[in-house]
Amino acid sequence: MMLDIRDLHANAGNKAILKGLTLSIAPGQVHAIMGPNGSGKSTLSHVLAGKPGYEVTGGTVTWQGRDLLSMPAEERAAAGIFLAMQYPVEIPGVTTINFLRAAVNAQARLRGEKEPDAVTFLRRVKEEREKLNMSDEMVKRPVNVGFSGGEKKRNEVLQMAILKPALAILDETDSGLDIDALKVVAGGINALRAPDRSFLMITHYQRLLDYIAPDFVHVLAAGRIVTSGGPELARRLEAEGYDGIVKVA
Amino acid sequence: MSARPATPSAARQAFGNGLDHAWSQAAASLPGGDWMRQIRADALARVVRSGLPGRRDEAWKYADLANMRTMALPLAEAVRVPVEAKAAVSADAHHVSIANGRVTQIPVPDSLPDGFEVLRLADTLDVPSLWLRPFLEPSGSVVDNLNLAFATDGVLVRVGRGMTVASPLVVHNSASLSGTMSHDRSAIVLEEDARLTLIEITGADATRDALATSRLAINLGRGASLVHIRLSSGTQGAALVQDGSVELAAGARYGHVALSRGAGLLRQQANVRLAGEGAQCDIACAYAAPGGHQVDLSITLHHAAPRTTSRLLAKGIAARKGRGVVQGRVVVDEAAQGTDSHQMARGLLLAEGAEIFHKPELEIYADDVKCGHGATIASLDPTQMFYLQSRGIPATEARDMLLEAFVQQVTDHAPDALREDLMAWATRHLLQKEGHA
């Protein structure tokens, strides 16, 4: 297993949010976690990425044999975990291209690798941004400043493409996107599917799964996974709503 | 600044006596003929009457010069100037050096293009000359009067009508002053349509009580344009007060970028008067106040003519026990219809126990004006920090990136050719690690 979550309990503030979540993801697999508002979807993604403000009160998370929860956020990134955020942050004064370069170099240093030379780096950024229909001007602007919702999500996918994570966590990547933007973003993600790369998609709606086909679908309710299945589970959720499924489970 | 009501305090008396004593000791060595001596004596009398400014003066609400034991210090001796400061500017330039209030280096007249004059103040004070007069009439501020009484030297710069000086004029001003004080006084005159870039690099160094004042009067003729860059730093023992006035005729432009680091007190006060129609000024300041240091920017923008424009951006970083103050006062005369003014102050507190004060003031007597102001004070944004870290950038590097970005929005106001040098200076002096502690 690449990612192994066992009986994970976590608080946000003093409130228990995750209450015994167990999930395993193998290389190359695409998992979708669906659930109603307040079920703990975003908490799960934040705890995995190492965002401050959460307290793990029980359970373990093992990533490629290492104790993920003991690693600071930057080490998790260098170890191949990437969180595409629901609300990408604006950083005035830092251009996307410099941000990407700093990230690539920092990850290389943390892994004890050589930093890629500038020419190679710039060529890769050009290739990847063109696939996402992003202009040169966009990557020279401050990170996400003045970007539309769709542009911010494309910028997340661009970062993912450059950083080549082993596990990409997509937190509500479809939220705020119109259908055209969703197609571009989903196309970018699909292009990154690979036998050594796993995805954990967190979403409220089935819509995203029409464009990125999952291998497994899990339903999260009240901080734990209540049922799991294949893509057909997502379609059942769409038809019956969370209430029916969560109650049956 | 109005004189305070006389207080009977012995401290006031001691201050007056001390200052008189310091002046009587210094007077013989101060440059200038009898006429100048009288001007100095009058200025001194005004300082003794009003006392040094402190908390009771609105303009000095946050920075107490009276409370700093700087009164009655002897004048600093002349010293040789350290030259390493030159490295801060990579471009070709005309260099002036001032050390402890005396000019130690100045371009020889033959090296300057016709119409561009750079003179020593001390060389010009023997006989009263008419064109000097405006710079010897104090603005009324106590610091200006104190400076006038004791000024040992400075530079007088004139750029003739229609002339563009291609290389910047760089003034290196260093003071090394434990237990002493120094005062320099300079003036810059740009005649009609003249252009100049002035770069001031000022360092005040003291291990104990010391006061340096630096007075700069700028007069911009019709359509003239001055880019004024100022890099200032001081150590904890030093009080450094930079007192400036800028007068803009119609269509003149004043662009000012100031980067400042610390000092026991680093006070930058300026009075900018947009006196001619369509005059424009753009002031951008970034400062860092490390622990035990205090930076106080007090700027008055006086719109006295129609359709004048002013912009003020001040960004400050304060560490634990560091203090930053930004006072931005905008006055719009009744005649100044169509004024367009905006000021923004942003403060970043790096730790508990850091202090930043913002005090915008607007006095508007015209009705057709656009005057905006804004102020923010915050810590580094944890969501930005996490965003950078989640991409693999370690916390210390992420913090440096955010601080650099914060300051860069100020250096971006400088001409392209100077930005890199300014950012390098800022990284070294404003963002150095000890400044974060």
Coordinates of N, CA and C in Angstrom, one line a residue, chain A residues 42-246:
Chain A
S42 N -13.1 17.8 4.0 CA -11.9 18.8 4.0 C -10.9 18.6 5.1
T43 N -11.5 18.2 6.3 CA -10.6 17.9 7.4 C -9.6 16.8 7.0
L44 N -10.1 15.8 6.4 CA -9.3 14.6 6.0 C -8.1 15.2 5.0
S45 N -8.5 16.0 4.1 CA -7.5 16.4 3.1 C -6.5 17.3 3.9
H46 N -6.9 18.2 4.8 CA -6.0 19.0 5.5 C -5.1 18.3 6.4
V47 N -5.7 17.3 7.1 CA -4.8 16.5 8.0 C -3.7 15.7 7.2
L48 N -4.1 15.2 6.1 CA -3.1 14.5 5.3 C -2.0 15.4 4.8
A49 N -2.4 16.7 4.4 CA -1.4 17.6 3.9 C -0.6 18.3 5.0
G50 N -1.1 18.2 6.3 CA -0.3 18.8 7.4 C -0.7 20.3 7.7
K51 N -1.9 20.6 7.4 CA -2.3 22.0 7.7 C -2.4 22.2 9.2
P52 N -1.9 23.4 9.7 CA -2.0 23.6 11.1 C -3.5 23.8 11.5
G53 N -3.8 23.6 12.8 CA -5.2 23.9 13.2 C -6.0 22.6 13.5
Y54 N -5.4 21.5 13.2 CA -6.0 20.2 13.5 C -5.2 19.4 14.5
E55 N -5.9 18.6 15.3 CA -5.2 17.8 16.2 C -5.6 16.3 16.0
V56 N -4.6 15.5 15.7 CA -4.9 14.1 15.5 C -5.0 13.5 16.9
T57 N -6.1 12.8 17.2 CA -6.3 12.3 18.6 C -6.2 10.8 18.6
G58 N -6.1 10.2 17.4 CA -6.0 8.7 17.4 C -5.7 8.2 16.0
G59 N -5.2 7.0 15.9 CA -5.0 6.3 14.6 C -3.7 6.6 14.0
T60 N -3.4 6.1 12.8 CA -2.1 6.2 12.2 C -2.4 6.5 10.7
V61 N -1.4 7.2 10.1 CA -1.3 7.4 8.6 C 0.1 7.0 8.2
T62 N 0.2 6.0 7.4 CA 1.5 5.5 6.9 C 1.5 5.8 5.4
W63 N 2.6 6.5 5.0 CA 2.8 6.9 3.6 C 4.1 6.3 3.2
Q64 N 4.1 5.4 2.2 CA 5.3 4.7 1.7 C 6.1 4.2 2.8
G65 N 5.5 3.6 3.9 CA 6.2 3.1 5.0 C 6.6 4.1 6.0
R66 N 6.4 5.4 5.8 CA 6.8 6.4 6.8 C 5.5 6.9 7.6
D67 N 5.8 7.3 8.8 CA 4.7 7.9 9.6 C 4.4 9.3 9.1
L68 N 3.4 9.5 8.3 CA 3.1 10.7 7.7 C 2.8 11.8 8.7
L69 N 2.1 11.5 9.8 CA 1.7 12.5 10.7 C 2.8 13.2 11.4
S70 N 4.0 12.6 11.5 CA 5.1 13.2 12.2 C 5.9 14.1 11.3
M71 N 5.5 14.2 10.0 CA 6.3 15.0 9.0 C 5.7 16.4 8.9
P72 N 6.6 17.5 8.8 CA 6.0 18.8 8.6 C 5.5 18.9 7.1
A73 N 4.6 19.8 6.8 CA 4.0 19.9 5.6 C 4.9 19.9 4.4
E74 N 6.1 20.6 4.5 CA 7.0 20.6 3.3 C 7.6 19.3 3.1
E75 N 7.8 18.5 4.1 CA 8.4 17.2 3.9 C 7.4 16.2 3.3
R76 N 6.1 16.4 3.6 CA 5.1 15.6 3.0 C 5.1 15.9 1.5
A77 N 5.2 17.2 1.2 CA 5.2 17.6 -0.2 C 6.4 16.9 -1.0
A78 N 7.6 17.0 -0.3 CA 8.8 16.5 -0.9 C 8.7 15.0 -1.1
A79 N 7.9 14.3 -0.2 CA 7.7 12.9 -0.2 C 6.6 12.5 -1.2
G80 N 6.0 13.5 -1.9 CA 5.1 13.1 -3.0 C 3.7 13.4 -2.8
I81 N 3.3 14.1 -1.7 CA 1.9 14.4 -1.5 C 1.6 15.8 -1.9
F82 N 0.5 15.9 -2.7 CA 0.1 17.2 -3.2 C -1.4 17.4 -2.9
L83 N -1.7 18.6 -2.3 CA -3.1 18.9 -2.1 C -3.5 20.0 -3.0
A84 N -4.4 19.7 -3.9 CA -5.0 20.8 -4.7 C -6.2 21.3 -3.9
M85 N -6.0 22.6 -3.6 CA -6.9 23.2 -2.6 C -8.3 23.6 -3.1
Q86 N -9.2 23.6 -2.2 CA -10.6 24.0 -2.6 C -10.5 25.5 -2.8
Y87 N -9.8 26.2 -1.9 CA -9.7 27.7 -2.1 C -8.2 28.1 -2.2
P88 N -7.7 28.0 -3.4 CA -6.3 28.4 -3.6 C -6.0 29.8 -3.1
V89 N -4.9 30.0 -2.5 CA -4.6 31.2 -1.7 C -3.9 32.2 -2.7
E90 N -4.3 33.5 -2.5 CA -3.6 34.5 -3.3 C -2.4 35.0 -2.6
I91 N -1.3 35.1 -3.3 CA 0.0 35.6 -2.7 C 0.5 36.8 -3.5
P92 N 0.1 38.0 -3.1 CA 0.6 39.2 -3.8 C 2.1 39.3 -3.7
G93 N 2.7 39.7 -4.8 CA 4.2 39.9 -4.8 C 5.0 38.7 -5.1
V94 N 4.4 37.5 -5.1 CA 5.2 36.3 -5.5 C 4.6 35.8 -6.8
T95 N 5.4 35.8 -7.9 CA 4.8 35.3 -9.2 C 4.7 33.8 -9.2
T96 N 3.8 33.3 -9.9 CA 3.6 31.9 -10.0 C 4.9 31.2 -10.5
I97 N 5.6 31.8 -11.4 CA 6.8 31.1 -11.9 C 7.8 31.0 -10.8
N98 N 8.0 32.1 -10.0 CA 9.0 32.0 -9.0 C 8.6 31.1 -7.8
F99 N 7.3 31.1 -7.6 CA 6.7 30.2 -6.6 C 7.0 28.7 -7.0
L100 N 6.7 28.4 -8.3 CA 7.0 27.0 -8.8 C 8.4 26.7 -8.7
R101 N 9.3 27.6 -9.1 CA 10.7 27.3 -9.1 C 11.2 27.1 -7.6
A102 N 10.7 27.9 -6.7 CA 11.1 27.7 -5.3 C 10.6 26.4 -4.8
A103 N 9.4 26.0 -5.2 CA 8.9 24.7 -4.8 C 9.7 23.5 -5.3
V104 N 10.0 23.6 -6.6 CA 10.7 22.5 -7.3 C 12.1 22.4 -6.6
N105 N 12.8 23.5 -6.4 CA 14.1 23.5 -5.9 C 14.1 23.0 -4.4
A106 N 13.1 23.5 -3.6 CA 13.0 23.1 -2.2 C 12.8 21.6 -2.1
Q107 N 11.9 21.1 -3.0 CA 11.6 19.6 -2.9 C 12.8 18.8 -3.3
A108 N 13.6 19.3 -4.3 CA 14.8 18.6 -4.7 C 15.8 18.6 -3.6
R109 N 15.9 19.7 -2.9 CA 16.9 19.8 -1.8 C 16.5 18.8 -0.6
L110 N 15.1 18.8 -0.3 CA 14.7 18.0 0.8 C 14.9 16.5 0.4
R111 N 14.8 16.2 -0.9 CA 15.0 14.8 -1.3 C 16.5 14.5 -1.5
G112 N 17.3 15.5 -1.4 CA 18.8 15.3 -1.6 C 19.1 15.1 -3.1
E113 N 18.3 15.7 -3.9 CA 18.5 15.7 -5.3 C 19.1 17.0 -5.8
K114 N 19.6 17.0 -7.1 CA 20.1 18.2 -7.6 C 18.9 19.1 -8.1
E115 N 19.0 20.4 -8.0 CA 18.0 21.3 -8.5 C 18.0 21.3 -10.0
P116 N 16.9 21.2 -10.7 CA 16.9 21.2 -12.1 C 17.4 22.6 -12.6
D117 N 18.1 22.6 -13.8 CA 18.6 23.9 -14.3 C 17.4 24.7 -14.8
A118 N 17.7 26.0 -14.9 CA 16.6 27.0 -15.2 C 15.9 26.7 -16.6
V119 N 16.8 26.3 -17.6 CA 16.2 26.1 -18.9 C 15.3 24.9 -18.9
T120 N 15.7 23.8 -18.3 CA 14.8 22.7 -18.3 C 13.5 23.0 -17.5
F121 N 13.6 23.7 -16.4 CA 12.5 24.1 -15.6 C 11.5 24.9 -16.5
L122 N 12.0 25.9 -17.1 CA 11.2 26.8 -17.9 C 10.5 26.1 -19.1
R123 N 11.2 25.2 -19.7 CA 10.6 24.4 -20.8 C 9.5 23.6 -20.3
R124 N 9.6 23.0 -19.1 CA 8.6 22.1 -18.6 C 7.3 23.0 -18.2
V125 N 7.6 24.1 -17.6 CA 6.4 25.0 -17.3 C 5.7 25.4 -18.6
K126 N 6.4 25.7 -19.6 CA 5.8 26.1 -20.9 C 4.9 25.0 -21.4
E127 N 5.5 23.8 -21.4 CA 4.7 22.6 -21.9 C 3.4 22.4 -21.2
E128 N 3.6 22.4 -19.8 CA 2.4 22.1 -19.0 C 1.4 23.2 -19.0
R129 N 1.8 24.5 -19.1 CA 0.8 25.5 -19.0 C 0.1 25.6 -20.4
E130 N 0.8 25.2 -21.4 CA 0.1 25.2 -22.7 C -1.0 24.1 -22.8
K131 N -0.7 23.0 -22.2 CA -1.7 21.9 -22.1 C -3.0 22.4 -21.4
L132 N -2.8 23.3 -20.4 CA -3.9 23.8 -19.6 C -4.4 25.1 -20.1
N133 N -3.9 25.5 -21.3 CA -4.5 26.7 -21.9 C -4.2 27.9 -21.0
M134 N -3.0 28.0 -20.4 CA -2.6 29.1 -19.6 C -1.6 29.9 -20.3
S135 N -1.7 31.3 -20.3 CA -0.8 32.1 -21.0 C 0.5 32.3 -20.2
D136 N 1.5 32.7 -20.9 CA 2.8 33.0 -20.2 C 2.6 34.1 -19.2
E137 N 1.7 35.1 -19.6 CA 1.4 36.2 -18.7 C 0.8 35.7 -17.4
M138 N 0.0 34.7 -17.4 CA -0.6 34.2 -16.2 C 0.4 33.7 -15.2
V139 N 1.4 33.0 -15.7 CA 2.4 32.5 -14.7 C 3.4 33.6 -14.2
K140 N 3.4 34.7 -14.9 CA 4.2 35.8 -14.5 C 3.5 36.7 -13.5
R141 N 2.2 36.5 -13.4 CA 1.5 37.3 -12.4 C 1.6 36.7 -11.0
P142 N 1.3 37.6 -10.0 CA 1.4 37.1 -8.6 C 0.4 35.9 -8.4
V143 N 0.8 34.9 -7.6 CA 0.1 33.7 -7.5 C -1.4 34.0 -7.2
N144 N -2.3 33.6 -8.1 CA -3.7 33.6 -8.0 C -4.4 35.0 -7.8
V145 N -3.5 36.0 -7.8 CA -4.1 37.3 -7.6 C -4.9 37.8 -8.8
G146 N -6.2 38.1 -8.6 CA -7.1 38.5 -9.6 C -7.5 37.3 -10.6
F147 N -7.2 36.1 -10.2 CA -7.6 35.0 -11.0 C -9.1 34.6 -10.8
S148 N -9.8 34.2 -11.8 CA -11.1 33.7 -11.7 C -11.0 32.3 -11.0
G149 N -12.2 31.8 -10.5 CA -12.2 30.5 -9.9 C -11.6 29.4 -10.8
G150 N -11.9 29.4 -12.1 CA -11.4 28.5 -13.0 C -9.9 28.6 -13.2
E151 N -9.4 29.8 -13.2 CA -8.0 30.1 -13.4 C -7.2 29.6 -12.2
K152 N -7.8 29.8 -11.0 CA -7.1 29.3 -9.8 C -7.0 27.8 -9.8
K153 N -8.1 27.1 -10.2 CA -8.0 25.6 -10.2 C -7.1 25.1 -11.3
R154 N -7.0 25.8 -12.4 CA -6.0 25.4 -13.4 C -4.6 25.6 -12.9
N155 N -4.4 26.7 -12.1 CA -3.1 26.9 -11.5 C -2.7 25.8 -10.6
E156 N -3.7 25.3 -9.9 CA -3.4 24.1 -9.0 C -3.0 22.9 -9.8
V157 N -3.7 22.7 -10.9 CA -3.3 21.5 -11.8 C -1.9 21.7 -12.4
L158 N -1.6 23.0 -12.8 CA -0.3 23.3 -13.3 C 0.8 22.9 -12.2
Q159 N 0.6 23.3 -11.0 CA 1.5 23.0 -10.0 C 1.7 21.5 -9.8
M160 N 0.5 20.8 -9.9 CA 0.6 19.4 -9.7 C 1.4 18.8 -10.9
A161 N 1.2 19.3 -12.1 CA 1.9 18.7 -13.2 C 3.4 18.9 -13.1
I162 N 3.8 20.1 -12.6 CA 5.2 20.4 -12.5 C 5.8 19.6 -11.3
L163 N 5.1 19.5 -10.2 CA 5.7 18.8 -9.0 C 5.6 17.3 -9.1
K164 N 4.7 16.8 -10.0 CA 4.6 15.3 -10.2 C 4.5 14.5 -8.9
P165 N 3.4 14.7 -8.1 CA 3.3 14.0 -6.9 C 3.0 12.5 -7.1
A166 N 3.2 11.7 -6.1 CA 2.8 10.3 -6.1 C 1.4 10.2 -5.6
L167 N 0.9 11.1 -4.8 CA -0.5 11.1 -4.4 C -1.0 12.5 -4.5
A168 N -2.1 12.7 -5.4 CA -2.7 14.0 -5.5 C -4.0 13.9 -4.8
I169 N -4.2 14.9 -3.8 CA -5.5 15.0 -3.1 C -6.2 16.2 -3.7
L170 N -7.4 15.9 -4.3 CA -8.1 17.0 -4.9 C -9.3 17.4 -4.0
D171 N -9.2 18.5 -3.4 CA -10.2 18.9 -2.4 C -11.3 19.8 -3.2
E172 N -12.4 19.2 -3.4 CA -13.5 20.0 -4.0 C -13.1 20.7 -5.3
T173 N -12.3 20.0 -6.1 CA -11.7 20.7 -7.3 C -12.7 21.2 -8.2
D174 N -13.9 20.6 -8.2 CA -15.0 21.0 -9.1 C -15.8 22.2 -8.6
S175 N -15.6 22.6 -7.3 CA -16.4 23.6 -6.8 C -16.1 25.0 -7.5
G176 N -17.2 25.7 -7.8 CA -17.0 27.0 -8.4 C -16.6 27.0 -9.9
L177 N -16.6 25.8 -10.5 CA -16.3 25.8 -11.9 C -17.5 25.6 -12.8
D178 N -17.5 26.4 -13.9 CA -18.5 26.1 -14.9 C -18.1 24.9 -15.8
I179 N -19.0 24.4 -16.6 CA -18.7 23.2 -17.3 C -17.5 23.2 -18.2
D180 N -17.2 24.3 -18.8 CA -16.0 24.4 -19.7 C -14.7 24.4 -18.9
A181 N -14.8 25.1 -17.7 CA -13.6 25.1 -16.9 C -13.4 23.7 -16.3
L182 N -14.5 23.1 -15.9 CA -14.4 21.7 -15.4 C -13.7 20.8 -16.4
K183 N -14.1 20.9 -17.6 CA -13.5 20.0 -18.7 C -12.0 20.2 -18.8
V184 N -11.6 21.5 -18.8 CA -10.2 21.8 -18.9 C -9.4 21.2 -17.7
V185 N -9.9 21.4 -16.5 CA -9.3 21.0 -15.3 C -9.2 19.4 -15.2
A186 N -10.4 18.8 -15.6 CA -10.4 17.4 -15.5 C -9.5 16.8 -16.6
G187 N -9.4 17.4 -17.7 CA -8.5 17.0 -18.8 C -7.1 17.0 -18.3
G188 N -6.7 18.1 -17.6 CA -5.4 18.2 -17.0 C -5.1 17.1 -16.0
I189 N -6.1 16.8 -15.2 CA -5.9 15.7 -14.2 C -5.8 14.4 -14.9
N190 N -6.7 14.1 -15.8 CA -6.6 12.8 -16.5 C -5.3 12.6 -17.2
A191 N -4.7 13.7 -17.7 CA -3.4 13.5 -18.4 C -2.3 13.1 -17.4
L192 N -2.6 13.4 -16.1 CA -1.5 13.0 -15.1 C -1.7 11.6 -14.5
R193 N -2.8 11.0 -14.9 CA -3.0 9.6 -14.4 C -1.8 8.7 -14.9
A194 N -1.3 7.9 -14.0 CA -0.2 7.1 -14.3 C -0.1 5.9 -13.3
P195 N 0.5 4.8 -13.7 CA 0.6 3.7 -12.8 C 1.2 3.9 -11.4
D196 N 2.1 4.9 -11.4 CA 2.7 5.2 -10.1 C 2.1 6.4 -9.4
R197 N 1.0 6.9 -9.8 CA 0.4 8.1 -9.2 C -1.0 7.8 -8.8
S198 N -1.3 8.1 -7.5 CA -2.7 7.8 -7.0 C -3.4 9.2 -6.9
F199 N -4.7 9.0 -6.8 CA -5.5 10.3 -6.6 C -6.6 10.0 -5.5
L200 N -6.8 11.0 -4.7 CA -7.8 11.0 -3.8 C -8.7 12.2 -4.0
M201 N -9.9 12.0 -4.6 CA -10.8 13.1 -5.0 C -11.8 13.2 -3.9
I202 N -11.9 14.5 -3.4 CA -12.9 14.8 -2.4 C -14.0 15.6 -3.1
T203 N -15.2 15.2 -3.0 CA -16.2 16.0 -3.7 C -17.6 15.7 -3.1
H204 N -18.4 16.7 -3.3 CA -19.8 16.7 -2.8 C -20.7 16.1 -3.8
Y205 N -20.3 16.4 -5.1 CA -21.2 16.0 -6.2 C -20.6 15.0 -7.1
Q206 N -21.4 14.3 -7.7 CA -21.1 13.2 -8.7 C -20.4 13.8 -9.9
R207 N -20.7 15.1 -10.2 CA -20.4 15.7 -11.5 C -18.9 15.5 -11.9
L208 N -18.0 15.7 -11.0 CA -16.6 15.6 -11.3 C -16.3 14.2 -11.7
L209 N -17.0 13.2 -11.2 CA -16.7 11.8 -11.5 C -17.1 11.4 -12.9
D210 N -18.0 12.3 -13.5 CA -18.3 12.1 -14.9 C -17.1 12.3 -15.8
Y211 N -16.2 13.1 -15.3 CA -15.0 13.5 -16.1 C -13.8 12.8 -15.7
I212 N -13.7 12.4 -14.4 CA -12.5 11.7 -13.9 C -13.1 10.4 -13.3
A213 N -12.9 9.3 -14.0 CA -13.5 8.0 -13.5 C -12.8 7.4 -12.4
P214 N -13.4 7.2 -11.2 CA -12.7 6.6 -10.1 C -12.7 5.1 -10.1
D215 N -11.7 4.5 -9.5 CA -11.8 3.1 -9.3 C -12.6 2.7 -8.1
F216 N -12.6 3.6 -7.1 CA -13.3 3.3 -5.9 C -14.0 4.5 -5.4
V217 N -15.2 4.3 -4.9 CA -16.0 5.4 -4.3 C -16.3 5.1 -2.8
H218 N -16.0 6.1 -2.0 CA -16.3 5.9 -0.5 C -17.3 7.0 -0.1
V219 N -18.2 6.6 0.8 CA -19.1 7.6 1.3 C -18.7 7.9 2.8
L220 N -18.4 9.2 3.0 CA -18.0 9.7 4.4 C -19.2 10.3 5.0
A221 N -19.4 9.9 6.3 CA -20.5 10.5 7.0 C -20.1 10.5 8.5
A222 N -20.3 11.6 9.1 CA -20.0 11.8 10.6 C -18.6 11.3 10.9
G223 N -17.6 11.6 10.0 CA -16.2 11.3 10.4 C -15.7 9.9 10.1
R224 N -16.5 9.1 9.4 CA -16.0 7.8 9.1 C -16.6 7.3 7.8
I225 N -15.9 6.4 7.1 CA -16.4 5.9 5.9 C -17.5 4.8 6.2
V226 N -18.7 5.1 5.6 CA -19.8 4.3 6.0 C -20.1 3.2 4.9
T227 N -19.7 3.5 3.7 CA -19.8 2.5 2.7 C -18.8 2.7 1.5
S228 N -18.4 1.7 0.8 CA -17.5 1.8 -0.3 C -18.0 1.0 -1.4
G229 N -17.6 1.4 -2.6 CA -18.0 0.6 -3.8 C -17.3 1.1 -5.0
G230 N -17.8 0.7 -6.2 CA -17.2 1.1 -7.4 C -17.9 2.4 -7.9
P231 N -17.7 2.8 -9.2 CA -18.3 4.0 -9.7 C -19.8 4.0 -9.6
E232 N -20.4 2.8 -9.6 CA -21.9 2.7 -9.5 C -22.4 3.3 -8.2
L233 N -21.6 3.4 -7.2 CA -22.0 3.9 -5.9 C -22.3 5.4 -6.1
A234 N -21.4 6.1 -6.8 CA -21.6 7.5 -7.0 C -22.9 7.8 -7.8
R235 N -23.2 6.9 -8.7 CA -24.5 7.1 -9.5 C -25.7 6.9 -8.5
R236 N -25.6 5.9 -7.6 CA -26.7 5.7 -6.7 C -26.9 6.9 -5.8
L237 N -25.7 7.5 -5.4 CA -25.8 8.7 -4.5 C -26.5 9.8 -5.2
E238 N -26.2 10.0 -6.5 CA -26.8 11.0 -7.3 C -28.3 10.8 -7.4
A239 N -28.7 9.5 -7.5 CA -30.1 9.2 -7.7 C -30.9 9.3 -6.3
E240 N -30.2 8.8 -5.3 CA -31.0 8.6 -4.0 C -30.7 9.6 -3.0
G241 N -29.5 10.4 -3.2 CA -29.1 11.4 -2.2 C -28.4 10.7 -1.0
Y242 N -27.7 11.5 -0.2 CA -26.9 11.0 0.9 C -27.8 10.3 1.9
D243 N -28.9 10.9 2.1 CA -29.8 10.4 3.3 C -30.0 8.9 3.2
G244 N -30.5 8.5 2.0 CA -30.8 7.0 1.8 C -29.6 6.2 2.1
I245 N -28.4 6.5 1.4 CA -27.2 5.7 1.5 C -26.7 5.6 2.9
V246 N -26.6 6.8 3.5 CA -26.0 6.9 4.9 C -26.9 6.1 5.9

